Amino acid sequence: MNAIEKLYAAIAQQFPDERITTKQAADTVGLTRGVTSSYLSKLEKQGKLLKTGSRPVYWQIKRDESAFDELIGFRGSLREDINHAIEAIVYPGHGLPILIIGAHGTGKLSLAQGIFKEAIQRGIFTQEAVFKIIDCGKYKNKFNLLQREVQSIGKKEQAGFLYIKNLQVLHSEKQHELFMLANQQEKTNIRFIFSAITDLNNTNYIDFNCALVQIRLSLLNERPLDERITFVGLFLQRQANKIGKDIVISPRLLIKLAKFTNVGSISELNNRIQLLCAEAYAKAPNIKQLVISKADENAICITPNRELLETRITSLVTSALQLGPTATNLLKELSESLLAGETITEQNFLVLKVLNQVDTTVSESLLTALSQTIRQSSQEAITHQYGVTFQDDDNFWRYVALAFVFASLCGDNLPITESVPKLQVEIKKRYPRSHYLFKQLLNKIAPQNIQSAYYYLPFFVLMVQCSEKIESVHYNAILLTHGEHTASSIQQVVNTLCGNYFFEAFDMPIDVSINRINAYVRDYLVDQGSSPKGNIILFDMGSLREMFREIKKVSDQELLVVNNVTTAMALDIGLRIQRNELFQSIADASQKYSSTTDAQYYEGLSNRKNIIVSCMSGVGLSEELKKLIEETLSPSLEVIAIDYKHLHALLKNNDRQFFSNTQLILTTTDVSGDMGIDIINIYNIFDKSVSLKLETILLQTGETQKSSNLLIERLLRFLSIEGIRGRLQILNPDVVIQESQDIVSHYENFYNVKFEPRLKLNLYMHLSLMIERMLVSTTVSENSFQEASLTPRKKDFISLSKGIFQPVEQKFNIKVQDYEIELLYQLLKDFIFIDK
């Protein structure tokens, strides 16, 4: 074997169906490029190689045409199926029976006819061979008749194939009988091809006695885009032939027809295209061309009665591969799609459209090796740490590898135009989190090209299925811990369990400074970009307040900082982020993880409008007042109970910014302050001016008039109880003061007046002591009122009072004496009888 023959043998063995460059051929046999080029030219003249292209030149083994070449996808999705079919055809003896499984409209009959033609082309059968079809659907309950028909065909001297379809309608036992019969095909000149639209329950056909070659066909919408485009072109060609007119269609509509995800069968697509053509024809039956889409300068014209091969379809969509114009147009279309807010699926198809043009220019073996490398690198750089998984599909990874090949071609041969870096910016803006993960992959496999926007073209292929899930995360969450692997270990656990990219992690040196920590966060937020809802930082140790203050300088977004991080804490926050909880909800939860954990998510004392309550006598009384206020005012106003010494320290050591949301400080003693915060001694609210001031402050915070008045009422009651607690010996002060308040309210309502706070305190104390006095008194006085001396006003007051006191008398089993009513009259007359 001479050198030229060795070169041919090496190419035939390593690249049987692929186009390769001169350099690839030279590397295969270890010759110089010049010598190899000379040998390749001689092989072309001998009719052994095909030469295509110019820069670069491509070489390909020239082979005889196959009957399967007429099938769309014979080099793509049907490649393995066709190989299995050929194995069944050429198997020694009489070949092997074949079972084709596929839904309606997936091309089972076309494949079966291809098998028949290939057998004739290989000389196994003559041109006189027959192709008979039997539909099991017609023999569902007549198996004996079906069996006789099959045997009858087999006994005839004619050779060929018997295609038995819809096998799934038969009982499994009957299926098995047919399989047994097919395995005896060497006794006749008939070979068997079975088909079914679903998997068969019968597993006996795979045993030793029933050998079958199985082929499974995919739905149309599961096949590669280039094949679907080919089907569209084929059906449009048929319509052009039928109506005898050119059909004009835009590439965009052609691709759109190929991308219909709800079209699962080839026949469905054919019907859709027929209807589309019929609709266009009905609108303009007399024009020379049938235009089924809007005018387009790149419109494709399909001429009647022209042969439409798969290679021609590619040229119809984009024309022959021209790297410069192709890349420029692709970048333009991607930018427009991104700016228009279209989904990544649309951008993915734009890239795939171009990849299908360069597909045949790449060595399949090299592409396979590259796809395996990228797959492994994606696992290490993205899946392992960030929990994002990709499709477990060889064809998917093949296209990812092809995208990187295209990116490399562009990067090596094209200048950097203005639109190139712009694309990377637009990707980051539209898909910030997905862009960040893809950049981690580039850092691993092509760090020297990290700034080349061409290398971001594979982004749309790799991230098409997972970007929506990645971008659904609305927080930037960071783990910062000291040590070599602590943060990254927690990150891996949480992201993997949650199945998405929630946390980035930074393993920090033990002696790291706050400035360096701040740099970690700053660099990440710049690289990752801002988040819709805020930033969450979990760290292990250090000053919470200092950490919050420093990181807040980096970003003005909502910020939650939590210390003493654990895996359980990070997982809980990760799940809350996954549920897209509100920032406040996550912040509230972070304060309850453990007694050793602290959290901060606002600057100053509180991020809500608040009232501080601080009593000299201790926090217990402050807590009681806090409860009273919370029960009266709206939940939007936070009440903070603080020990008096703590309040004093806060006022001394902080500025007004720290108390920016504090509306009021209530104390039980005078407190000085010069930072512009209203401070009220609670006992002074019995003064009308002070109670009015409190009412005004509450109204300014957004409280209603009703709730403000009610709070003052309840504060007075609270303080009254405290004032008389030491005087009452028998009755419960809370019960008595409530009865006293009800009595006073009756007088106010009847006389349509509002008593001043101090008068109310006086009345509460008087009535409370009166009720207890009546309860322990054994003396019953006579009626002391002289009817003749009673004025109409006083008489009405006495009558009203007797009615008002009746419930109290019944409840405590007492009798209110006349002199008690007299005392009340003296206390109230100046307030209820006001002459206008």
PDB file of C-alpha atoms in Angstrom, residues 512-630:
ATOM      1  CA  VAL A 512      -8.585  38.413  56.383  1.00  0.00           C
ATOM      2  CA  SER A 513      -9.383  42.075  57.010  1.00  0.00           C
ATOM      3  CA  ILE A 514     -12.770  43.746  56.814  1.00  0.00           C
ATOM      4  CA  ASN A 515     -11.503  45.656  53.777  1.00  0.00           C
ATOM      5  CA  ARG A 516     -10.681  42.422  51.993  1.00  0.00           C
ATOM      6  CA  ILE A 517     -14.085  40.962  52.879  1.00  0.00           C
ATOM      7  CA  ASN A 518     -15.647  44.099  51.501  1.00  0.00           C
ATOM      8  CA  ALA A 519     -13.631  43.611  48.301  1.00  0.00           C
ATOM      9  CA  TYR A 520     -14.974  40.047  47.927  1.00  0.00           C
ATOM     10  CA  VAL A 521     -18.536  41.335  48.139  1.00  0.00           C
ATOM     11  CA  ARG A 522     -17.931  44.395  45.965  1.00  0.00           C
ATOM     12  CA  ASP A 523     -16.286  42.398  43.176  1.00  0.00           C
ATOM     13  CA  TYR A 524     -19.068  39.816  43.243  1.00  0.00           C
ATOM     14  CA  LEU A 525     -21.877  42.364  43.128  1.00  0.00           C
ATOM     15  CA  VAL A 526     -20.194  44.169  40.233  1.00  0.00           C
ATOM     16  CA  ASP A 527     -19.651  40.911  38.354  1.00  0.00           C
ATOM     17  CA  GLN A 528     -23.068  39.462  39.155  1.00  0.00           C
ATOM     18  CA  GLY A 529     -25.084  42.652  38.923  1.00  0.00           C
ATOM     19  CA  SER A 530     -27.834  43.974  41.164  1.00  0.00           C
ATOM     20  CA  SER A 531     -30.769  41.846  42.277  1.00  0.00           C
ATOM     21  CA  PRO A 532     -34.470  42.773  42.252  1.00  0.00           C
ATOM     22  CA  LYS A 533     -35.036  42.247  45.972  1.00  0.00           C
ATOM     23  CA  GLY A 534     -31.727  42.731  47.751  1.00  0.00           C
ATOM     24  CA  ASN A 535     -28.534  41.151  49.061  1.00  0.00           C
ATOM     25  CA  ILE A 536     -28.123  38.515  51.774  1.00  0.00           C
ATOM     26  CA  ILE A 537     -24.728  37.945  53.432  1.00  0.00           C
ATOM     27  CA  LEU A 538     -24.096  35.005  55.759  1.00  0.00           C
ATOM     28  CA  PHE A 539     -20.739  34.975  57.559  1.00  0.00           C
ATOM     29  CA  ASP A 540     -19.155  33.109  60.409  1.00  0.00           C
ATOM     30  CA  MET A 541     -17.706  35.681  62.805  1.00  0.00           C
ATOM     31  CA  GLY A 542     -16.955  39.343  63.233  1.00  0.00           C
ATOM     32  CA  SER A 543     -18.759  42.560  64.015  1.00  0.00           C
ATOM     33  CA  LEU A 544     -22.283  42.442  62.654  1.00  0.00           C
ATOM     34  CA  ARG A 545     -22.702  46.199  62.679  1.00  0.00           C
ATOM     35  CA  GLU A 546     -19.337  46.829  61.038  1.00  0.00           C
ATOM     36  CA  MET A 547     -20.011  44.214  58.368  1.00  0.00           C
ATOM     37  CA  PHE A 548     -23.404  45.759  57.618  1.00  0.00           C
ATOM     38  CA  ARG A 549     -21.976  49.275  57.458  1.00  0.00           C
ATOM     39  CA  GLU A 550     -19.122  48.345  55.130  1.00  0.00           C
ATOM     40  CA  ILE A 551     -21.192  46.248  52.724  1.00  0.00           C
ATOM     41  CA  LYS A 552     -23.877  48.919  52.636  1.00  0.00           C
ATOM     42  CA  LYS A 553     -21.259  51.199  51.131  1.00  0.00           C
ATOM     43  CA  VAL A 554     -21.006  48.826  48.163  1.00  0.00           C
ATOM     44  CA  SER A 555     -24.714  48.669  47.327  1.00  0.00           C
ATOM     45  CA  ASP A 556     -27.711  50.711  48.380  1.00  0.00           C
ATOM     46  CA  GLN A 557     -30.055  47.728  47.935  1.00  0.00           C
ATOM     47  CA  GLU A 558     -31.834  46.030  50.814  1.00  0.00           C
ATOM     48  CA  LEU A 559     -29.216  44.192  52.861  1.00  0.00           C
ATOM     49  CA  LEU A 560     -29.468  41.365  55.389  1.00  0.00           C
ATOM     50  CA  VAL A 561     -26.340  40.329  57.269  1.00  0.00           C
ATOM     51  CA  VAL A 562     -26.419  37.248  59.525  1.00  0.00           C
ATOM     52  CA  ASN A 563     -23.526  35.937  61.597  1.00  0.00           C
ATOM     53  CA  ASN A 564     -22.570  32.482  62.910  1.00  0.00           C
ATOM     54  CA  VAL A 565     -23.685  30.806  59.686  1.00  0.00           C
ATOM     55  CA  THR A 566     -24.526  27.091  59.658  1.00  0.00           C
ATOM     56  CA  THR A 567     -25.541  24.747  56.852  1.00  0.00           C
ATOM     57  CA  ALA A 568     -29.052  24.473  58.290  1.00  0.00           C
ATOM     58  CA  MET A 569     -29.404  28.259  58.363  1.00  0.00           C
ATOM     59  CA  ALA A 570     -28.169  28.620  54.790  1.00  0.00           C
ATOM     60  CA  LEU A 571     -30.516  25.863  53.627  1.00  0.00           C
ATOM     61  CA  ASP A 572     -33.494  27.530  55.285  1.00  0.00           C
ATOM     62  CA  ILE A 573     -32.680  30.858  53.653  1.00  0.00           C
ATOM     63  CA  GLY A 574     -32.089  29.092  50.335  1.00  0.00           C
ATOM     64  CA  LEU A 575     -35.557  27.524  50.498  1.00  0.00           C
ATOM     65  CA  ARG A 576     -37.091  30.894  51.359  1.00  0.00           C
ATOM     66  CA  ILE A 577     -35.332  32.467  48.390  1.00  0.00           C
ATOM     67  CA  GLN A 578     -36.637  29.609  46.262  1.00  0.00           C
ATOM     68  CA  ARG A 579     -40.187  30.415  47.419  1.00  0.00           C
ATOM     69  CA  ASN A 580     -39.508  34.037  46.492  1.00  0.00           C
ATOM     70  CA  GLU A 581     -40.438  35.260  49.977  1.00  0.00           C
ATOM     71  CA  LEU A 582     -40.401  38.957  50.742  1.00  0.00           C
ATOM     72  CA  PHE A 583     -37.185  40.454  52.082  1.00  0.00           C
ATOM     73  CA  GLN A 584     -38.845  41.309  55.396  1.00  0.00           C
ATOM     74  CA  SER A 585     -40.034  37.724  55.812  1.00  0.00           C
ATOM     75  CA  ILE A 586     -36.510  36.356  55.333  1.00  0.00           C
ATOM     76  CA  ALA A 587     -35.092  39.041  57.637  1.00  0.00           C
ATOM     77  CA  ASP A 588     -37.605  38.203  60.374  1.00  0.00           C
ATOM     78  CA  ALA A 589     -36.819  34.490  60.100  1.00  0.00           C
ATOM     79  CA  SER A 590     -33.078  35.163  60.336  1.00  0.00           C
ATOM     80  CA  GLN A 591     -33.496  36.573  63.847  1.00  0.00           C
ATOM     81  CA  LYS A 592     -34.872  33.294  65.178  1.00  0.00           C
ATOM     82  CA  TYR A 593     -32.267  30.702  64.178  1.00  0.00           C
ATOM     83  CA  SER A 594     -30.523  30.384  67.537  1.00  0.00           C
ATOM     84  CA  SER A 595     -29.487  32.292  70.633  1.00  0.00           C
ATOM     85  CA  THR A 596     -25.953  32.646  69.228  1.00  0.00           C
ATOM     86  CA  THR A 597     -27.099  34.085  65.895  1.00  0.00           C
ATOM     87  CA  ASP A 598     -27.707  37.744  65.250  1.00  0.00           C
ATOM     88  CA  ALA A 599     -28.955  39.562  62.186  1.00  0.00           C
ATOM     89  CA  GLN A 600     -29.149  43.098  60.910  1.00  0.00           C
ATOM     90  CA  TYR A 601     -31.114  44.329  57.936  1.00  0.00           C
ATOM     91  CA  TYR A 602     -31.524  48.044  58.587  1.00  0.00           C
ATOM     92  CA  GLU A 603     -29.516  51.029  59.733  1.00  0.00           C
ATOM     93  CA  GLY A 604     -30.254  52.514  63.158  1.00  0.00           C
ATOM     94  CA  LEU A 605     -32.601  51.333  65.897  1.00  0.00           C
ATOM     95  CA  SER A 606     -35.342  50.108  63.550  1.00  0.00           C
ATOM     96  CA  ASN A 607     -36.311  50.269  59.889  1.00  0.00           C
ATOM     97  CA  ARG A 608     -39.945  50.914  60.803  1.00  0.00           C
ATOM     98  CA  LYS A 609     -41.748  53.875  62.350  1.00  0.00           C
ATOM     99  CA  ASN A 610     -41.530  53.295  66.079  1.00  0.00           C
ATOM    100  CA  ILE A 611     -42.368  54.495  69.582  1.00  0.00           C
ATOM    101  CA  ILE A 612     -39.886  53.866  72.375  1.00  0.00           C
ATOM    102  CA  VAL A 613     -41.276  53.054  75.829  1.00  0.00           C
ATOM    103  CA  SER A 614     -38.872  53.241  78.748  1.00  0.00           C
ATOM    104  CA  CYS A 615     -39.843  53.279  82.441  1.00  0.00           C
ATOM    105  CA  MET A 616     -37.603  54.160  85.357  1.00  0.00           C
ATOM    106  CA  SER A 617     -39.127  51.380  87.442  1.00  0.00           C
ATOM    107  CA  GLY A 618     -37.918  48.677  85.032  1.00  0.00           C
ATOM    108  CA  VAL A 619     -38.590  46.949  81.757  1.00  0.00           C
ATOM    109  CA  GLY A 620     -41.564  45.043  83.214  1.00  0.00           C
ATOM    110  CA  LEU A 621     -43.746  48.153  83.328  1.00  0.00           C
ATOM    111  CA  SER A 622     -42.412  49.149  79.903  1.00  0.00           C
ATOM    112  CA  GLU A 623     -43.520  45.807  78.493  1.00  0.00           C
ATOM    113  CA  GLU A 624     -47.006  46.298  79.923  1.00  0.00           C
ATOM    114  CA  LEU A 625     -47.246  49.724  78.332  1.00  0.00           C
ATOM    115  CA  LYS A 626     -45.891  48.269  75.064  1.00  0.00           C
ATOM    116  CA  LYS A 627     -48.619  45.642  75.033  1.00  0.00           C
ATOM    117  CA  LEU A 628     -51.294  48.249  75.696  1.00  0.00           C
ATOM    118  CA  ILE A 629     -50.059  50.481  72.858  1.00  0.00           C
ATOM    119  CA  GLU A 630     -49.733  47.558  70.392  1.00  0.00           C
TER     120      GLU A 630
END
